[in-house]
Short mmCIF file of C-alpha atoms and ligand atoms in Angstrom, two decimals:
data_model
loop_
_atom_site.label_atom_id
_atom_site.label_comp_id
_atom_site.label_asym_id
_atom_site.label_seq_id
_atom_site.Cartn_x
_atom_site.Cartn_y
_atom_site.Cartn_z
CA UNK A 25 0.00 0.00 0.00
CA UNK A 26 1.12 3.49 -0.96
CA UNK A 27 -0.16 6.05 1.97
CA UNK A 28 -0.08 10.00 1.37
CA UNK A 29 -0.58 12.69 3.58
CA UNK A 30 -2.12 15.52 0.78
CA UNK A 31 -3.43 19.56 0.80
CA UNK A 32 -4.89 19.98 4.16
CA UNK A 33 -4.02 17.07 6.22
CA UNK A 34 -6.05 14.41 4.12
CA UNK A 35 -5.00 11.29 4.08
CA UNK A 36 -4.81 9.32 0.83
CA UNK A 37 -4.01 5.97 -1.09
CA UNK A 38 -1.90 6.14 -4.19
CA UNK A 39 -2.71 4.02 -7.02
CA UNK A 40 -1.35 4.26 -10.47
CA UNK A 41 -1.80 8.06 -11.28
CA UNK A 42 -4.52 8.54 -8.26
CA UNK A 43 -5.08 9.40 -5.14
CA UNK A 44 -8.11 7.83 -3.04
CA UNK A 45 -9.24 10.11 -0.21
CA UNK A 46 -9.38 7.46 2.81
CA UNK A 47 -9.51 10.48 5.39
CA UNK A 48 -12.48 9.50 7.05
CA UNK A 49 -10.62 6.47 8.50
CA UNK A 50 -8.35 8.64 10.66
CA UNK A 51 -11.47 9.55 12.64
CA UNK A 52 -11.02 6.01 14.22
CA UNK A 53 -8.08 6.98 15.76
CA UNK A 54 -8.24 7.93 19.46
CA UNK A 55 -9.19 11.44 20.37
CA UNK A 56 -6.16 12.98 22.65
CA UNK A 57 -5.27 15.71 24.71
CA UNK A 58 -2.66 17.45 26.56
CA UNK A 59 0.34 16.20 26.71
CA UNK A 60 0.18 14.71 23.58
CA UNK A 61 2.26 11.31 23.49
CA UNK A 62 5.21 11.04 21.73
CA UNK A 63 5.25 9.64 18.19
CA UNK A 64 3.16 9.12 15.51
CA UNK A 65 -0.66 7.66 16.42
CA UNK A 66 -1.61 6.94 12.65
CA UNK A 67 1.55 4.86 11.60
CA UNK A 68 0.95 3.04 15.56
CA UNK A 69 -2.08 1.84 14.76
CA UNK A 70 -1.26 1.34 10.72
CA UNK A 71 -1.84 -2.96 10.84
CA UNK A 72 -5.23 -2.46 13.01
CA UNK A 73 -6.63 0.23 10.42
CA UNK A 74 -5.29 -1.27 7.18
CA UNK A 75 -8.87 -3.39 6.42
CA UNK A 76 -10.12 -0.13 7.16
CA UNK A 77 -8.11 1.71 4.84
CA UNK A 78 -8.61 -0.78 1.73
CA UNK A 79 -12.12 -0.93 2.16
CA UNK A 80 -12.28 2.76 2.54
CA UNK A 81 -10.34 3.26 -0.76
CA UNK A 82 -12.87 1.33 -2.92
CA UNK A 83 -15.53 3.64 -2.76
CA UNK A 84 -13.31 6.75 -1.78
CA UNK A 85 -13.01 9.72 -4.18
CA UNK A 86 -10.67 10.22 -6.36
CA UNK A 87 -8.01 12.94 -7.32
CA UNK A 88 -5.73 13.04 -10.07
CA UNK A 89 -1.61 12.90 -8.14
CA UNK A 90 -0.57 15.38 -10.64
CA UNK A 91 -2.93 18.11 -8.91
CA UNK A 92 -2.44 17.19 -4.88
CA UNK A 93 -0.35 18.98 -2.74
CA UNK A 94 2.04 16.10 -1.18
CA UNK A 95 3.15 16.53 2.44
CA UNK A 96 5.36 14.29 4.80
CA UNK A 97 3.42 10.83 5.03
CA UNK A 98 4.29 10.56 8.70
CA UNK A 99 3.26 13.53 10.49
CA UNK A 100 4.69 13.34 14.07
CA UNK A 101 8.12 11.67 14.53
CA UNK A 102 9.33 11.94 17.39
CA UNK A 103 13.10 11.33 15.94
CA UNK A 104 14.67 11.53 12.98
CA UNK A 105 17.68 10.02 12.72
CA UNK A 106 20.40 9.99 10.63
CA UNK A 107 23.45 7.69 8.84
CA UNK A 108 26.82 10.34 8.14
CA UNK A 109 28.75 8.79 5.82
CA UNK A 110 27.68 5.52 4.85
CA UNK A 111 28.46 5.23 1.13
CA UNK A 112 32.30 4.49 0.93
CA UNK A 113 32.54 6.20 -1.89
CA UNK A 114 30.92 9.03 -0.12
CA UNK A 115 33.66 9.15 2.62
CA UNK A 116 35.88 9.04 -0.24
CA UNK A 117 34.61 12.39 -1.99
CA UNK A 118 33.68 13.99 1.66
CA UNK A 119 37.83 13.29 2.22
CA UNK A 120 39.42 14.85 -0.82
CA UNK A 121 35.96 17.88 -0.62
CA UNK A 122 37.34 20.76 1.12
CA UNK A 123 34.15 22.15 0.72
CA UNK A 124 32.15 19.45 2.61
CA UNK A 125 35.00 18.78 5.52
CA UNK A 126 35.86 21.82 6.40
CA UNK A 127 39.30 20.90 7.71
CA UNK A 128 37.77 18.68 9.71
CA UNK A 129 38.62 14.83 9.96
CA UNK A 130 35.72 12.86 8.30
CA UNK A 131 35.65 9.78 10.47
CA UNK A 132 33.79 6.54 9.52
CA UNK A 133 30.63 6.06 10.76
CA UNK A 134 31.88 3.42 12.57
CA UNK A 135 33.24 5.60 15.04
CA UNK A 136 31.03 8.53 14.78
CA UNK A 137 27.87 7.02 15.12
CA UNK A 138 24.02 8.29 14.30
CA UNK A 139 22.84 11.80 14.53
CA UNK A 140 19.49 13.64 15.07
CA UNK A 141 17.68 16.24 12.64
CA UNK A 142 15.17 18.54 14.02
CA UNK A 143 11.76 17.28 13.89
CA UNK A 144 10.86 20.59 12.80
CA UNK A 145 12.88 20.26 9.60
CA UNK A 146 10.01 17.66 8.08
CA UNK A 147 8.31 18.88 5.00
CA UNK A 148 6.80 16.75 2.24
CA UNK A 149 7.78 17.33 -1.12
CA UNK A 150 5.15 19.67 -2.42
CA UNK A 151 6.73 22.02 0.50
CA UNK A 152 9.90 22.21 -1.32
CA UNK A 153 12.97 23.67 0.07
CA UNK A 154 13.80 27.04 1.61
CA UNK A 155 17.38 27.47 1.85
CA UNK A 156 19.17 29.94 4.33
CA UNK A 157 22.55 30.91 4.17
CA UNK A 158 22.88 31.57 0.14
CA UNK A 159 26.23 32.81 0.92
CA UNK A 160 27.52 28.99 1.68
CA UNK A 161 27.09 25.50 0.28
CA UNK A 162 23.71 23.86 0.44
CA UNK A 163 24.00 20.41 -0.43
CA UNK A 164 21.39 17.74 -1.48
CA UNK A 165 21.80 14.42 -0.39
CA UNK A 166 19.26 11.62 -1.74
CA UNK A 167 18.65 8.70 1.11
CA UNK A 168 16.32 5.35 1.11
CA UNK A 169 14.16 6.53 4.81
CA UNK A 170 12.95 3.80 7.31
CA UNK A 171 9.76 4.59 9.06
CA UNK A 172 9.68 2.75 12.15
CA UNK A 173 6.54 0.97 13.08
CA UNK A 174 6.65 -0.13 16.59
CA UNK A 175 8.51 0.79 19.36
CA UNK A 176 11.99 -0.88 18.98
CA UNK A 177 14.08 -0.96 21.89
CA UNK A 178 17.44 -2.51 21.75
CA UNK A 179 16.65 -4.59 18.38
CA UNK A 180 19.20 -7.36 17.48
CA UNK A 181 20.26 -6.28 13.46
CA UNK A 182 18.25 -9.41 12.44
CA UNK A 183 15.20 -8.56 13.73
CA UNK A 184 14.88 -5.00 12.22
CA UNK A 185 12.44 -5.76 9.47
CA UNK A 186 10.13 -6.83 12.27
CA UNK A 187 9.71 -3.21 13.14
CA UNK A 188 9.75 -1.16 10.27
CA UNK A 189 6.45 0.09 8.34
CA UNK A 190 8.01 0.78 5.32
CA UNK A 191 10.20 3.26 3.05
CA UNK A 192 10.08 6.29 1.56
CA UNK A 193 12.86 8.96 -0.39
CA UNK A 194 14.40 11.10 2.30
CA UNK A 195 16.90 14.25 1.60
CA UNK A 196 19.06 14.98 3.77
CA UNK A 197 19.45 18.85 3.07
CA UNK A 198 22.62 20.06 4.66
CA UNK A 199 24.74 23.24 4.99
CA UNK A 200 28.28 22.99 4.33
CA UNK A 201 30.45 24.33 7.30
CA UNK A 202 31.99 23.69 10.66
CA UNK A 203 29.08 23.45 12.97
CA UNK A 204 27.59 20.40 14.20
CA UNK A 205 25.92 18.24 11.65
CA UNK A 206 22.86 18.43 13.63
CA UNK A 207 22.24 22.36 13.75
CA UNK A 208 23.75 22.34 9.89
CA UNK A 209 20.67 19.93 8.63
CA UNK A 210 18.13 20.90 11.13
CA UNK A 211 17.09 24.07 9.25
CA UNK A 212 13.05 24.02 8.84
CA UNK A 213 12.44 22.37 5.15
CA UNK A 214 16.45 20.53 5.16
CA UNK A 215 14.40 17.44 5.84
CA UNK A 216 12.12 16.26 2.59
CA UNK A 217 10.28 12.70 3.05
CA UNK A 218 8.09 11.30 0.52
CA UNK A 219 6.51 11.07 -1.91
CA UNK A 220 4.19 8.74 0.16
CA UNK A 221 5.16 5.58 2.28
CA UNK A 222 5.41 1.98 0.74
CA UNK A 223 4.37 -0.46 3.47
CA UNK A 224 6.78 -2.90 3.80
CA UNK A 225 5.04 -6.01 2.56
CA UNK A 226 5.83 -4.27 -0.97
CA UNK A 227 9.62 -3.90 -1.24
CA UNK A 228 10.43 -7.27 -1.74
CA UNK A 229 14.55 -6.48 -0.87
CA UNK A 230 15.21 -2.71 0.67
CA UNK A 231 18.97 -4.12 0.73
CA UNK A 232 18.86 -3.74 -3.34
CA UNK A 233 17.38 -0.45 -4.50
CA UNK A 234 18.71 2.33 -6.44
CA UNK A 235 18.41 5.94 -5.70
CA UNK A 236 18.71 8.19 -7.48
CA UNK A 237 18.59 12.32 -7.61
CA UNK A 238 18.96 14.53 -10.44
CA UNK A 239 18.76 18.79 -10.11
CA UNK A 240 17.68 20.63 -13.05
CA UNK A 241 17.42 17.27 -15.37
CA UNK A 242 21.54 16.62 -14.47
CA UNK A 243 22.23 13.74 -12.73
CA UNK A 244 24.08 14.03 -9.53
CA UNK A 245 23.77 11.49 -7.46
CA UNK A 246 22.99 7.62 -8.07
CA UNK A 247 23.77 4.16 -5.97
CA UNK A 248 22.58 1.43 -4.68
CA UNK A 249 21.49 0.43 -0.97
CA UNK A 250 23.74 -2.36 -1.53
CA UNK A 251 26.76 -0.30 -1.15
CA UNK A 252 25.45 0.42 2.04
CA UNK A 253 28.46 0.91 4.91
CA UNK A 254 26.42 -0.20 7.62
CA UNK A 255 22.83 -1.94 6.22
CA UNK A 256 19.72 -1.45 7.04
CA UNK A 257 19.82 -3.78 10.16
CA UNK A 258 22.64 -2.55 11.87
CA UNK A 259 21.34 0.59 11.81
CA UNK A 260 18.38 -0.24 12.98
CA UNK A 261 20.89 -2.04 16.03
CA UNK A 262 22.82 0.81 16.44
CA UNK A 263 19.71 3.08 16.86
CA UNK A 264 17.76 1.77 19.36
CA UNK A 265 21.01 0.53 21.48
CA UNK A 266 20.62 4.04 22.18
CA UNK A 267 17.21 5.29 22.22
CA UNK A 268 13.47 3.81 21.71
CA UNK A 269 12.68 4.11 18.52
CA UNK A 270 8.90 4.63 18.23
CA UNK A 271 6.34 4.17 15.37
CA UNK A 272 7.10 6.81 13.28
CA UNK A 273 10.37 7.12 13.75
CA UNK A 274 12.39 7.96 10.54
CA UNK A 275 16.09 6.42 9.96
CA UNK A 276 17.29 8.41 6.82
CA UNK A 277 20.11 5.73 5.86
CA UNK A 278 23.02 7.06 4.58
CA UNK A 279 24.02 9.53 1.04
CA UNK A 280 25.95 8.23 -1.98
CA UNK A 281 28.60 9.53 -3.55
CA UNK A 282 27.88 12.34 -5.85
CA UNK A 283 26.67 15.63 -3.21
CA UNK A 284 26.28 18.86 -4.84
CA UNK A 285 24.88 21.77 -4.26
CA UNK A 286 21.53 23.90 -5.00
CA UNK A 287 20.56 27.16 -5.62
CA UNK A 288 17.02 29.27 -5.25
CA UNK A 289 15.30 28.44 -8.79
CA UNK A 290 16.40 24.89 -8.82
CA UNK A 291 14.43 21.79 -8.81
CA UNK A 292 15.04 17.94 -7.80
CA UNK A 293 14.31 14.77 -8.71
CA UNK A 294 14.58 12.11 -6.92
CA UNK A 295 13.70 8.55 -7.31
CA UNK A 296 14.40 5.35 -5.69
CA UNK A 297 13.59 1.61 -7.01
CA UNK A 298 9.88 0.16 -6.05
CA UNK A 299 9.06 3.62 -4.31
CA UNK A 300 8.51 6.50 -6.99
CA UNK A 301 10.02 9.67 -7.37
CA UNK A 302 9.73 13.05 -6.25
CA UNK A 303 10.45 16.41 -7.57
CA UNK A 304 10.87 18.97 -4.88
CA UNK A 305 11.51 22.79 -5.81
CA UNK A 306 14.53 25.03 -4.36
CA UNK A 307 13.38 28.66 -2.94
CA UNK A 308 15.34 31.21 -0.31
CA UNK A 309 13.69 30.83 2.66
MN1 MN B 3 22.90 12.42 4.92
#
């Protein structure tokens, strides 16, 4: 199944070139209050209200894709979290880049770890990007994104499939410089998921997609999740050794070789394998 969030919060089934309005089905989630749990209570509860959903999308209305607006599909995360360096070949190019290391070692992830983007940051692609800070290097960088979708704690690596709802494109938007990754990609917009999330059950093999991003019809940037440094299960591991992941939770995997940056004016495409593709426009914020 291929879930959008669209326009004003709606909630919506791809198929082919449509989108079926299902919205009504989010009315059987539970009404809430102050203080809000943590997470996201749609992609929670996604296996109880699938029937739901399908049955729903029958008889639903339907709107042309071409004329929705397409937000994040998971609303409320209540992490995002984030692979440096985990294309070889992108540790390679980050090395010999003056312009993305910034005289500053560029140690394998092995070492380094995860790190955290702003929940804030989350915009679907129909948002597009605002960038701040013309004056430096904004970079894109095209990622296969996990959406957690139950509360993981301390996950052995092969187990992680177990607790993942299913995939979408992320990019990783990023300001070139010497601050902290995490205040250099947090920047409200730097964080693009979508175009809509594939449950699980239809990527046969996450561990062999290509991805793929192209700005202004050039291509920049294309791999394979095969290539990954650390795959999708260790990450997973390595994750919630640390923290809970809970449903909703994104896990933006890692950037290929092949980072370049974008101006105001500009616009992206990316794709990956047995997802779809996005285009996502460049403005100053
Ligand atoms: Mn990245």
């Amino acid at each position: 199944m291929r879930l959008c969030r669209f326009d004003d919060d709606r909630l919506g089934v791809v198929m082919g070139d449509e989108v079926r309005d299902v919205t009504p089905v989010v009315e059987r989630l539970p009404a809430r209050r102050w203080p809000f749990p943590k997470g996201d209570p749609l992609i929670e509860a996604l296996d109880d209200l699938r029937p739901a959903i399908e049955a729903e999308a029958k008889r639903a209305p339907m709107r042309p894709l071409a004329q929705v607006k397409l937000l994040s599909p998971v609303a409320n995360p209540s992490k995002i979290v984030a692979a440096p360096v985990n294309y070889r070949r992108h540790l390679e190019e980050a090395r010999a880049d003056a312009q993305i290391h910034f005289q500053k070692q560029v140690a394998e992830i092995q070492q380094i770890g995860l790190f955290l983007k702003a929940t804030s940051a989350l915009v679907g692609p129909s948002e597009g990007v605002a960038l701040r800070y013309l004056d430096r290097r904004n970079d894109h960088e095209v990622e296969l994104a996990l959406v957690i979708g139950k509360r993981a704690d301390r996950v052995p690596a092969a187990d992680w499939a177990r607790y993942v709802a299913g995939y979408a494109i992320g990019l990783d938007m990023t300001i070139r410089g010497p601050e902290e990754r995490s205040l250099r990609k947090s920047v409200d917009s730097y964080c693009v998921v979508g175009p809509w999330l594939v449950t699980s059950d239809e990527i046969a093999d996450p561990t062999q997609l290509t991805l793929s991003i192209a700005v202004n019809g050039e291509p920049r940037q294309k791999a394979n999740t095969r290539d990954l440094v650390l795959g999708l299960g260790t990450l997973v591991e390595l994750a919630s050794s640390f923290y809970t992941l809970l449903p909703g939770d994104i896990i933006l995997t890692g950037t290929p070789e092949g980072v370049g940056p974008v101006r105001p004016g500009d616009v992206m495409n990316a794709a990956i394998d047995g997802i779809g593709a996005m285009r996502v426009e460049v403005r100053a914020a």
